[in-house]
Amino acid sequence: MIVRTLDKCRDSERRVASETWESVRMLLKDDNMGFSFHITTIYENTETHIHYKNHLESVYCMSGEGEIEVIGGETYPIKPGTLYILDKHDEHYLRAYKNKEMVMACVFNPPITGAEVHDENGVYPILD
C-alpha cells in the first residue's frame, strides 16, 4: 500500500513549478501503477500552451475558474466539477481567470517520472 499526503509531497522534489503552474506529483512511474496522479495549480490570470503528444491526460477541476481552448477547435469553460479528457493528444491553451486560481486533479497515461516540464512546444517528453 502507498500512502502519501499532499503537504508532504508539496514539500519534496515531487513539487515542480513554472511561471504559470505548480504540479505536485503524488504518484509517479516508479510506483508501478500504470498511471501518474498530480494535484496541479494553474496560477490566476495565466495562459499555458500544452500539447501532450506522448501522454493522455484526464483533468478534474476542484476549485477556481478558467477555460481550455483547443487549438483549431472550441473553447470550454472550466469550473469546479468539470472534467476534461485529452483523449486525442489535443493541443490547447489552458487559462485561469483573474482572481480564480484553479486547482486540478490530473491523471497521466503513460505515467510520468516526475522530472518532466513542458518543452517549447508544450510537450512532456518520454523519460525513463
Short mmCIF file of N, CA, C and O in Angstrom, two decimals:
data_model
loop_
_atom_site.label_atom_id
_atom_site.label_comp_id
_atom_site.label_asym_id
_atom_site.label_seq_id
_atom_site.Cartn_x
_atom_site.Cartn_y
_atom_site.Cartn_z
N MET A 1 0.85 -1.18 0.00
CA MET A 1 0.00 0.00 0.00
C MET A 1 0.88 1.24 0.00
O MET A 1 1.91 1.27 0.67
N ILE A 2 0.46 2.24 -0.74
CA ILE A 2 1.16 3.52 -0.79
C ILE A 2 0.25 4.55 -0.13
O ILE A 2 -0.93 4.65 -0.49
N VAL A 3 0.79 5.30 0.82
CA VAL A 3 0.03 6.38 1.47
C VAL A 3 0.91 7.62 1.47
O VAL A 3 2.05 7.58 1.94
N ARG A 4 0.39 8.69 0.89
CA ARG A 4 1.11 9.97 0.85
C ARG A 4 0.13 11.09 1.14
O ARG A 4 -1.05 10.98 0.85
N THR A 5 0.65 12.20 1.64
CA THR A 5 -0.19 13.38 1.83
C THR A 5 0.25 14.46 0.85
O THR A 5 1.43 14.51 0.44
N LEU A 6 -0.69 15.31 0.48
CA LEU A 6 -0.38 16.41 -0.41
C LEU A 6 0.68 17.32 0.21
O LEU A 6 1.61 17.75 -0.48
N ASP A 7 0.56 17.61 1.49
CA ASP A 7 1.53 18.50 2.14
C ASP A 7 2.95 17.94 2.08
O ASP A 7 3.89 18.66 1.78
N LYS A 8 3.11 16.65 2.37
CA LYS A 8 4.46 16.05 2.32
C LYS A 8 5.00 16.05 0.90
O LYS A 8 6.18 16.31 0.68
N CYS A 9 4.16 15.74 -0.07
CA CYS A 9 4.61 15.75 -1.47
C CYS A 9 4.98 17.16 -1.91
O CYS A 9 5.95 17.36 -2.63
N ARG A 10 4.20 18.14 -1.47
CA ARG A 10 4.47 19.54 -1.83
C ARG A 10 5.82 20.00 -1.29
O ARG A 10 6.49 20.83 -1.91
N ASP A 11 6.22 19.47 -0.15
CA ASP A 11 7.49 19.86 0.47
C ASP A 11 8.64 18.95 0.06
O ASP A 11 9.59 18.75 0.82
N SER A 12 8.56 18.38 -1.15
CA SER A 12 9.59 17.46 -1.63
C SER A 12 9.91 17.74 -3.09
O SER A 12 9.37 18.68 -3.69
N GLU A 13 10.76 16.89 -3.66
CA GLU A 13 11.11 17.02 -5.08
C GLU A 13 9.92 16.68 -5.99
O GLU A 13 9.99 16.87 -7.21
N ARG A 14 8.82 16.22 -5.42
CA ARG A 14 7.61 15.93 -6.20
C ARG A 14 6.88 17.20 -6.63
O ARG A 14 5.99 17.14 -7.45
N ARG A 15 7.24 18.33 -6.08
CA ARG A 15 6.64 19.61 -6.48
C ARG A 15 7.50 20.21 -7.58
O ARG A 15 8.69 20.43 -7.41
N VAL A 16 6.86 20.47 -8.73
CA VAL A 16 7.52 21.09 -9.87
C VAL A 16 6.69 22.32 -10.24
O VAL A 16 5.46 22.25 -10.29
N ALA A 17 7.36 23.44 -10.50
CA ALA A 17 6.63 24.67 -10.78
C ALA A 17 7.22 25.41 -11.96
O ALA A 17 8.40 25.27 -12.28
N SER A 18 6.35 26.20 -12.61
CA SER A 18 6.76 27.09 -13.69
C SER A 18 6.18 28.46 -13.38
O SER A 18 5.65 28.68 -12.29
N GLU A 19 6.22 29.36 -14.35
CA GLU A 19 5.65 30.69 -14.14
C GLU A 19 4.12 30.66 -14.10
O GLU A 19 3.51 31.58 -13.55
N THR A 20 3.50 29.63 -14.69
CA THR A 20 2.04 29.61 -14.81
C THR A 20 1.36 28.50 -14.03
O THR A 20 0.14 28.51 -13.91
N TRP A 21 2.12 27.54 -13.52
CA TRP A 21 1.52 26.40 -12.83
C TRP A 21 2.47 25.77 -11.83
O TRP A 21 3.67 25.98 -11.88
N GLU A 22 1.88 24.97 -10.94
CA GLU A 22 2.61 24.14 -9.99
C GLU A 22 1.97 22.76 -10.03
O GLU A 22 0.75 22.64 -10.02
N SER A 23 2.80 21.73 -10.11
CA SER A 23 2.31 20.35 -10.14
C SER A 23 2.93 19.57 -8.99
O SER A 23 4.16 19.50 -8.89
N VAL A 24 2.09 19.00 -8.15
CA VAL A 24 2.56 18.14 -7.07
C VAL A 24 2.27 16.71 -7.52
O VAL A 24 1.11 16.29 -7.60
N ARG A 25 3.32 16.00 -7.84
CA ARG A 25 3.22 14.68 -8.45
C ARG A 25 3.17 13.61 -7.35
O ARG A 25 4.19 13.18 -6.84
N MET A 26 1.98 13.22 -6.99
CA MET A 26 1.78 12.32 -5.85
C MET A 26 2.02 10.86 -6.18
O MET A 26 2.36 10.07 -5.30
N LEU A 27 1.81 10.48 -7.43
CA LEU A 27 2.02 9.10 -7.87
C LEU A 27 2.78 9.16 -9.18
O LEU A 27 2.36 9.87 -10.11
N LEU A 28 3.89 8.43 -9.28
CA LEU A 28 4.76 8.51 -10.45
C LEU A 28 5.02 7.13 -11.04
O LEU A 28 4.63 6.11 -10.49
N LYS A 29 5.72 7.13 -12.16
CA LYS A 29 6.02 5.90 -12.88
C LYS A 29 6.65 4.83 -12.00
O LYS A 29 6.28 3.67 -12.06
N ASP A 30 7.60 5.22 -11.14
CA ASP A 30 8.29 4.23 -10.32
C ASP A 30 7.41 3.62 -9.22
O ASP A 30 7.82 2.69 -8.54
N ASP A 31 6.18 4.12 -9.09
CA ASP A 31 5.22 3.50 -8.17
C ASP A 31 4.53 2.28 -8.80
O ASP A 31 3.79 1.56 -8.12
N ASN A 32 4.75 2.09 -10.12
CA ASN A 32 4.28 0.90 -10.84
C ASN A 32 2.76 0.71 -10.82
O ASN A 32 2.28 -0.42 -10.69
N MET A 33 2.02 1.79 -10.97
CA MET A 33 0.56 1.70 -11.04
C MET A 33 0.02 1.81 -12.47
O MET A 33 -1.16 1.65 -12.70
N GLY A 34 0.87 2.16 -13.43
CA GLY A 34 0.43 2.28 -14.82
C GLY A 34 -0.10 3.66 -15.18
O GLY A 34 -0.49 3.90 -16.32
N PHE A 35 -0.14 4.59 -14.22
CA PHE A 35 -0.57 5.97 -14.46
C PHE A 35 0.10 6.82 -13.40
O PHE A 35 0.63 6.32 -12.41
N SER A 36 0.09 8.14 -13.61
CA SER A 36 0.57 9.05 -12.56
C SER A 36 -0.59 9.96 -12.16
O SER A 36 -1.53 10.18 -12.93
N PHE A 37 -0.51 10.48 -10.94
CA PHE A 37 -1.57 11.31 -10.37
C PHE A 37 -0.93 12.56 -9.78
O PHE A 37 0.03 12.47 -9.02
N HIS A 38 -1.51 13.72 -10.14
CA HIS A 38 -0.94 15.00 -9.73
C HIS A 38 -2.05 15.91 -9.24
O HIS A 38 -3.17 15.85 -9.73
N ILE A 39 -1.70 16.81 -8.34
CA ILE A 39 -2.56 17.94 -8.00
C ILE A 39 -1.84 19.16 -8.58
O ILE A 39 -0.71 19.47 -8.19
N THR A 40 -2.50 19.80 -9.53
CA THR A 40 -1.88 20.90 -10.26
C THR A 40 -2.64 22.19 -9.99
O THR A 40 -3.88 22.20 -10.03
N THR A 41 -1.90 23.24 -9.71
CA THR A 41 -2.47 24.57 -9.53
C THR A 41 -2.11 25.40 -10.75
O THR A 41 -0.94 25.48 -11.12
N ILE A 42 -3.13 25.98 -11.38
CA ILE A 42 -2.92 26.90 -12.50
C ILE A 42 -3.07 28.30 -11.93
O ILE A 42 -4.14 28.67 -11.43
N TYR A 43 -1.99 29.05 -11.94
CA TYR A 43 -1.99 30.36 -11.31
C TYR A 43 -2.98 31.30 -12.00
O TYR A 43 -3.18 31.25 -13.22
N GLU A 44 -3.59 32.17 -11.19
CA GLU A 44 -4.59 33.09 -11.70
C GLU A 44 -4.04 33.98 -12.80
O GLU A 44 -2.86 34.32 -12.82
N ASN A 45 -4.94 34.31 -13.75
CA ASN A 45 -4.63 35.25 -14.83
C ASN A 45 -3.43 34.80 -15.66
O ASN A 45 -2.59 35.63 -16.03
N THR A 46 -3.33 33.48 -15.94
CA THR A 46 -2.25 32.96 -16.76
C THR A 46 -2.79 32.15 -17.92
O THR A 46 -3.94 31.72 -17.92
N GLU A 47 -1.92 31.93 -18.89
CA GLU A 47 -2.22 31.07 -20.04
C GLU A 47 -1.03 30.15 -20.24
O GLU A 47 0.12 30.59 -20.23
N THR A 48 -1.31 28.85 -20.43
CA THR A 48 -0.26 27.86 -20.65
C THR A 48 -0.56 27.10 -21.93
O THR A 48 -1.67 26.58 -22.10
N HIS A 49 0.40 27.06 -22.83
CA HIS A 49 0.28 26.26 -24.06
C HIS A 49 0.71 24.84 -23.73
O HIS A 49 1.79 24.62 -23.19
N ILE A 50 -0.16 23.87 -24.05
CA ILE A 50 0.09 22.46 -23.72
C ILE A 50 -0.24 21.59 -24.93
O ILE A 50 -1.26 21.79 -25.59
N HIS A 51 0.63 20.61 -25.18
CA HIS A 51 0.37 19.63 -26.25
C HIS A 51 1.02 18.32 -25.86
O HIS A 51 2.21 18.09 -26.14
N TYR A 52 0.27 17.47 -25.19
CA TYR A 52 0.81 16.19 -24.73
C TYR A 52 0.80 15.19 -25.87
O TYR A 52 -0.14 14.40 -26.02
N LYS A 53 1.84 15.21 -26.68
CA LYS A 53 1.95 14.29 -27.82
C LYS A 53 2.22 12.87 -27.37
O LYS A 53 1.93 11.92 -28.08
N ASN A 54 2.82 12.71 -26.17
CA ASN A 54 3.25 11.41 -25.69
C ASN A 54 2.39 10.85 -24.56
O ASN A 54 2.66 9.76 -24.07
N HIS A 55 1.40 11.62 -24.11
CA HIS A 55 0.59 11.23 -22.96
C HIS A 55 -0.88 11.52 -23.20
O HIS A 55 -1.22 12.45 -23.94
N LEU A 56 -1.73 10.77 -22.55
CA LEU A 56 -3.15 11.08 -22.44
C LEU A 56 -3.36 11.62 -21.04
O LEU A 56 -2.69 11.18 -20.10
N GLU A 57 -4.28 12.57 -20.90
CA GLU A 57 -4.50 13.18 -19.58
C GLU A 57 -5.98 13.36 -19.33
O GLU A 57 -6.74 13.72 -20.23
N SER A 58 -6.37 13.14 -18.09
CA SER A 58 -7.71 13.43 -17.60
C SER A 58 -7.57 14.43 -16.47
O SER A 58 -6.71 14.26 -15.59
N VAL A 59 -8.40 15.49 -16.49
CA VAL A 59 -8.25 16.59 -15.54
C VAL A 59 -9.61 16.92 -14.92
O VAL A 59 -10.58 17.15 -15.64
N TYR A 60 -9.64 16.97 -13.59
CA TYR A 60 -10.86 17.32 -12.85
C TYR A 60 -10.60 18.59 -12.07
O TYR A 60 -9.64 18.67 -11.28
N CYS A 61 -11.44 19.61 -12.28
CA CYS A 61 -11.29 20.89 -11.59
C CYS A 61 -11.94 20.81 -10.21
O CYS A 61 -13.14 20.55 -10.10
N MET A 62 -11.14 21.07 -9.19
CA MET A 62 -11.64 21.06 -7.81
C MET A 62 -12.00 22.46 -7.33
O MET A 62 -12.91 22.62 -6.52
N SER A 63 -11.28 23.49 -7.83
CA SER A 63 -11.60 24.86 -7.45
C SER A 63 -11.05 25.82 -8.49
O SER A 63 -10.17 25.48 -9.27
N GLY A 64 -11.61 27.04 -8.49
CA GLY A 64 -11.19 28.07 -9.43
C GLY A 64 -12.01 28.06 -10.69
O GLY A 64 -12.94 27.28 -10.85
N GLU A 65 -11.65 28.96 -11.61
CA GLU A 65 -12.36 29.06 -12.88
C GLU A 65 -11.40 29.47 -13.98
O GLU A 65 -10.45 30.22 -13.76
N GLY A 66 -11.70 28.97 -15.17
CA GLY A 66 -10.90 29.31 -16.33
C GLY A 66 -11.51 28.71 -17.58
O GLY A 66 -12.73 28.51 -17.65
N GLU A 67 -10.65 28.40 -18.55
CA GLU A 67 -11.12 27.82 -19.80
C GLU A 67 -10.00 27.04 -20.45
O GLU A 67 -8.82 27.25 -20.18
N ILE A 68 -10.41 26.12 -21.32
CA ILE A 68 -9.48 25.38 -22.16
C ILE A 68 -9.89 25.66 -23.60
O ILE A 68 -11.05 25.50 -23.97
N GLU A 69 -8.92 26.13 -24.39
CA GLU A 69 -9.15 26.41 -25.81
C GLU A 69 -8.38 25.37 -26.62
O GLU A 69 -7.14 25.34 -26.59
N VAL A 70 -9.10 24.53 -27.32
CA VAL A 70 -8.47 23.55 -28.21
C VAL A 70 -8.03 24.30 -29.46
O VAL A 70 -8.84 24.99 -30.10
N ILE A 71 -6.75 24.21 -29.80
CA ILE A 71 -6.25 24.94 -30.96
C ILE A 71 -6.93 24.37 -32.21
O ILE A 71 -6.91 23.18 -32.46
N GLY A 72 -7.57 25.27 -32.96
CA GLY A 72 -8.33 24.87 -34.14
C GLY A 72 -9.71 24.33 -33.81
O GLY A 72 -10.39 23.78 -34.67
N GLY A 73 -10.12 24.50 -32.56
CA GLY A 73 -11.42 23.95 -32.13
C GLY A 73 -12.14 24.88 -31.18
O GLY A 73 -12.01 26.09 -31.25
N GLU A 74 -12.89 24.29 -30.27
CA GLU A 74 -13.74 25.04 -29.35
C GLU A 74 -13.01 25.48 -28.09
O GLU A 74 -11.94 24.98 -27.78
N THR A 75 -13.65 26.41 -27.39
CA THR A 75 -13.21 26.84 -26.08
C THR A 75 -14.27 26.42 -25.08
O THR A 75 -15.47 26.65 -25.31
N TYR A 76 -13.85 25.78 -23.98
CA TYR A 76 -14.77 25.25 -22.98
C TYR A 76 -14.50 25.91 -21.63
O TYR A 76 -13.35 26.02 -21.21
N PRO A 77 -15.57 26.32 -20.92
CA PRO A 77 -15.37 26.87 -19.58
C PRO A 77 -14.98 25.75 -18.61
O PRO A 77 -15.39 24.60 -18.77
N ILE A 78 -14.18 26.11 -17.62
CA ILE A 78 -13.79 25.18 -16.57
C ILE A 78 -14.17 25.81 -15.24
O ILE A 78 -13.87 26.98 -14.98
N LYS A 79 -14.84 25.03 -14.41
CA LYS A 79 -15.20 25.45 -13.06
C LYS A 79 -15.23 24.19 -12.20
O LYS A 79 -15.13 23.07 -12.73
N PRO A 80 -15.37 24.32 -10.88
CA PRO A 80 -15.38 23.13 -10.04
C PRO A 80 -16.44 22.12 -10.51
O PRO A 80 -17.57 22.49 -10.86
N GLY A 81 -16.01 20.87 -10.59
CA GLY A 81 -16.89 19.80 -11.06
C GLY A 81 -16.72 19.47 -12.52
O GLY A 81 -17.31 18.50 -13.01
N THR A 82 -15.91 20.25 -13.26
CA THR A 82 -15.67 19.99 -14.68
C THR A 82 -14.55 18.97 -14.84
O THR A 82 -13.50 19.09 -14.21
N LEU A 83 -14.79 17.98 -15.71
CA LEU A 83 -13.77 17.00 -16.09
C LEU A 83 -13.51 17.18 -17.57
O LEU A 83 -14.46 17.25 -18.37
N TYR A 84 -12.24 17.29 -17.96
CA TYR A 84 -11.92 17.24 -19.38
C TYR A 84 -10.87 16.18 -19.60
O TYR A 84 -10.02 15.93 -18.75
N ILE A 85 -10.96 15.53 -20.76
CA ILE A 85 -10.09 14.41 -21.10
C ILE A 85 -9.41 14.71 -22.43
O ILE A 85 -10.09 14.93 -23.44
N LEU A 86 -8.10 14.72 -22.43
CA LEU A 86 -7.32 14.96 -23.64
C LEU A 86 -7.04 13.60 -24.29
O LEU A 86 -5.93 13.08 -24.23
N ASP A 87 -8.07 13.04 -24.90
CA ASP A 87 -8.01 11.67 -25.44
C ASP A 87 -7.45 11.59 -26.85
O ASP A 87 -7.23 10.50 -27.37
N LYS A 88 -7.21 12.76 -27.45
CA LYS A 88 -6.67 12.79 -28.81
C LYS A 88 -5.39 13.62 -28.87
O LYS A 88 -5.10 14.22 -29.89
N HIS A 89 -4.68 13.68 -27.74
CA HIS A 89 -3.44 14.47 -27.66
C HIS A 89 -3.70 15.93 -28.07
O HIS A 89 -2.91 16.55 -28.77
N ASP A 90 -4.85 16.45 -27.64
CA ASP A 90 -5.33 17.76 -28.06
C ASP A 90 -4.36 18.88 -27.67
O ASP A 90 -4.06 19.08 -26.49
N GLU A 91 -3.90 19.63 -28.66
CA GLU A 91 -3.09 20.81 -28.40
C GLU A 91 -4.03 21.92 -27.93
O GLU A 91 -5.09 22.15 -28.54
N HIS A 92 -3.66 22.62 -26.85
CA HIS A 92 -4.59 23.57 -26.28
C HIS A 92 -3.89 24.66 -25.46
O HIS A 92 -2.70 24.57 -25.18
N TYR A 93 -4.69 25.66 -25.12
CA TYR A 93 -4.30 26.69 -24.17
C TYR A 93 -5.17 26.49 -22.93
O TYR A 93 -6.38 26.34 -23.04
N LEU A 94 -4.54 26.50 -21.78
CA LEU A 94 -5.26 26.42 -20.52
C LEU A 94 -5.12 27.76 -19.82
O LEU A 94 -3.99 28.25 -19.64
N ARG A 95 -6.25 28.36 -19.47
CA ARG A 95 -6.25 29.70 -18.87
C ARG A 95 -7.00 29.68 -17.55
O ARG A 95 -8.09 29.13 -17.46
N ALA A 96 -6.41 30.34 -16.57
CA ALA A 96 -7.10 30.60 -15.30
C ALA A 96 -7.48 32.08 -15.30
O ALA A 96 -6.67 32.94 -15.67
N TYR A 97 -8.71 32.36 -14.91
CA TYR A 97 -9.18 33.74 -14.91
C TYR A 97 -8.56 34.54 -13.76
O TYR A 97 -8.05 33.97 -12.79
N LYS A 98 -8.64 35.85 -13.89
CA LYS A 98 -8.14 36.75 -12.86
C LYS A 98 -8.84 36.44 -11.54
O LYS A 98 -10.07 36.29 -11.50
N ASN A 99 -8.07 36.34 -10.47
CA ASN A 99 -8.56 36.03 -9.13
C ASN A 99 -9.26 34.67 -9.04
O ASN A 99 -10.08 34.44 -8.16
N LYS A 100 -8.95 33.75 -9.96
CA LYS A 100 -9.61 32.44 -10.00
C LYS A 100 -8.61 31.30 -10.17
O LYS A 100 -8.78 30.43 -10.99
N GLU A 101 -7.54 31.31 -9.41
CA GLU A 101 -6.56 30.23 -9.46
C GLU A 101 -7.28 28.88 -9.46
O GLU A 101 -8.20 28.65 -8.67
N MET A 102 -6.87 27.97 -10.36
CA MET A 102 -7.53 26.67 -10.48
C MET A 102 -6.68 25.59 -9.83
O MET A 102 -5.47 25.55 -10.02
N VAL A 103 -7.34 24.69 -9.10
CA VAL A 103 -6.69 23.52 -8.54
C VAL A 103 -7.32 22.30 -9.21
O VAL A 103 -8.55 22.15 -9.19
N MET A 104 -6.47 21.48 -9.83
CA MET A 104 -6.93 20.37 -10.66
C MET A 104 -6.31 19.05 -10.19
O MET A 104 -5.16 19.02 -9.78
N ALA A 105 -7.08 17.97 -10.29
CA ALA A 105 -6.56 16.62 -10.08
C ALA A 105 -6.33 16.03 -11.47
O ALA A 105 -7.25 16.01 -12.30
N CYS A 106 -5.12 15.54 -11.74
CA CYS A 106 -4.73 15.11 -13.08
C CYS A 106 -4.19 13.68 -13.06
O CYS A 106 -3.44 13.31 -12.16
N VAL A 107 -4.58 12.92 -14.08
CA VAL A 107 -4.08 11.56 -14.26
C VAL A 107 -3.43 11.47 -15.63
O VAL A 107 -4.02 11.90 -16.63
N PHE A 108 -2.21 10.92 -15.68
CA PHE A 108 -1.47 10.77 -16.94
C PHE A 108 -1.24 9.30 -17.26
O PHE A 108 -0.92 8.50 -16.38
N ASN A 109 -1.38 8.99 -18.54
CA ASN A 109 -1.05 7.66 -19.07
C ASN A 109 -0.31 7.88 -20.38
O ASN A 109 -0.83 8.55 -21.26
N PRO A 110 0.91 7.35 -20.56
CA PRO A 110 1.67 6.62 -19.56
C PRO A 110 2.07 7.54 -18.41
O PRO A 110 2.06 8.76 -18.55
N PRO A 111 2.44 6.94 -17.28
CA PRO A 111 2.82 7.75 -16.12
C PRO A 111 4.09 8.54 -16.39
O PRO A 111 4.93 8.13 -17.17
N ILE A 112 4.19 9.68 -15.74
CA ILE A 112 5.42 10.46 -15.86
C ILE A 112 6.39 10.07 -14.74
O ILE A 112 6.00 9.48 -13.73
N THR A 113 7.66 10.43 -14.92
CA THR A 113 8.69 10.10 -13.94
C THR A 113 8.75 11.11 -12.80
O THR A 113 9.25 10.82 -11.73
N GLY A 114 8.30 12.34 -13.08
CA GLY A 114 8.32 13.41 -12.09
C GLY A 114 9.21 14.57 -12.48
O GLY A 114 9.08 15.66 -11.97
N ALA A 115 10.13 14.34 -13.42
CA ALA A 115 11.06 15.40 -13.82
C ALA A 115 10.56 16.19 -15.03
O ALA A 115 11.18 17.19 -15.40
N GLU A 116 9.46 15.79 -15.64
CA GLU A 116 9.00 16.42 -16.88
C GLU A 116 8.52 17.85 -16.65
O GLU A 116 7.87 18.16 -15.65
N VAL A 117 8.85 18.70 -17.62
CA VAL A 117 8.28 20.04 -17.74
C VAL A 117 7.96 20.23 -19.22
O VAL A 117 8.52 19.56 -20.08
N HIS A 118 7.07 21.17 -19.52
CA HIS A 118 6.70 21.42 -20.91
C HIS A 118 7.90 21.96 -21.68
O HIS A 118 8.57 22.87 -21.21
N ASP A 119 8.13 21.42 -22.89
CA ASP A 119 9.17 21.98 -23.73
C ASP A 119 8.60 23.17 -24.49
O ASP A 119 7.48 23.62 -24.22
N GLU A 120 9.36 23.72 -25.44
CA GLU A 120 8.93 24.92 -26.17
C GLU A 120 7.66 24.70 -26.98
O GLU A 120 7.00 25.66 -27.39
N ASN A 121 7.26 23.43 -27.21
CA ASN A 121 6.03 23.11 -27.94
C ASN A 121 4.90 22.67 -27.01
O ASN A 121 3.87 22.20 -27.46
N GLY A 122 5.10 22.80 -25.70
CA GLY A 122 4.07 22.41 -24.74
C GLY A 122 4.02 20.92 -24.46
O GLY A 122 3.06 20.42 -23.90
N VAL A 123 5.07 20.18 -24.85
CA VAL A 123 5.10 18.71 -24.78
C VAL A 123 5.89 18.25 -23.55
O VAL A 123 6.90 18.83 -23.21
N TYR A 124 5.41 17.17 -22.91
CA TYR A 124 6.23 16.43 -21.94
C TYR A 124 6.95 15.34 -22.71
O TYR A 124 6.32 14.55 -23.39
N PRO A 125 8.26 15.27 -22.61
CA PRO A 125 8.99 14.18 -23.27
C PRO A 125 8.75 12.87 -22.54
O PRO A 125 8.33 12.84 -21.40
N ILE A 126 9.04 11.76 -23.21
CA ILE A 126 9.03 10.46 -22.55
C ILE A 126 10.39 10.30 -21.89
O ILE A 126 11.43 10.37 -22.55
N LEU A 127 10.40 10.13 -20.58
CA LEU A 127 11.64 9.95 -19.82
C LEU A 127 11.63 8.57 -19.18
O LEU A 127 10.59 8.10 -18.75
N ASP A 128 12.78 7.93 -19.12
CA ASP A 128 12.90 6.64 -18.43
C ASP A 128 13.63 6.80 -17.13
O ASP A 128 14.43 7.63 -16.93
#
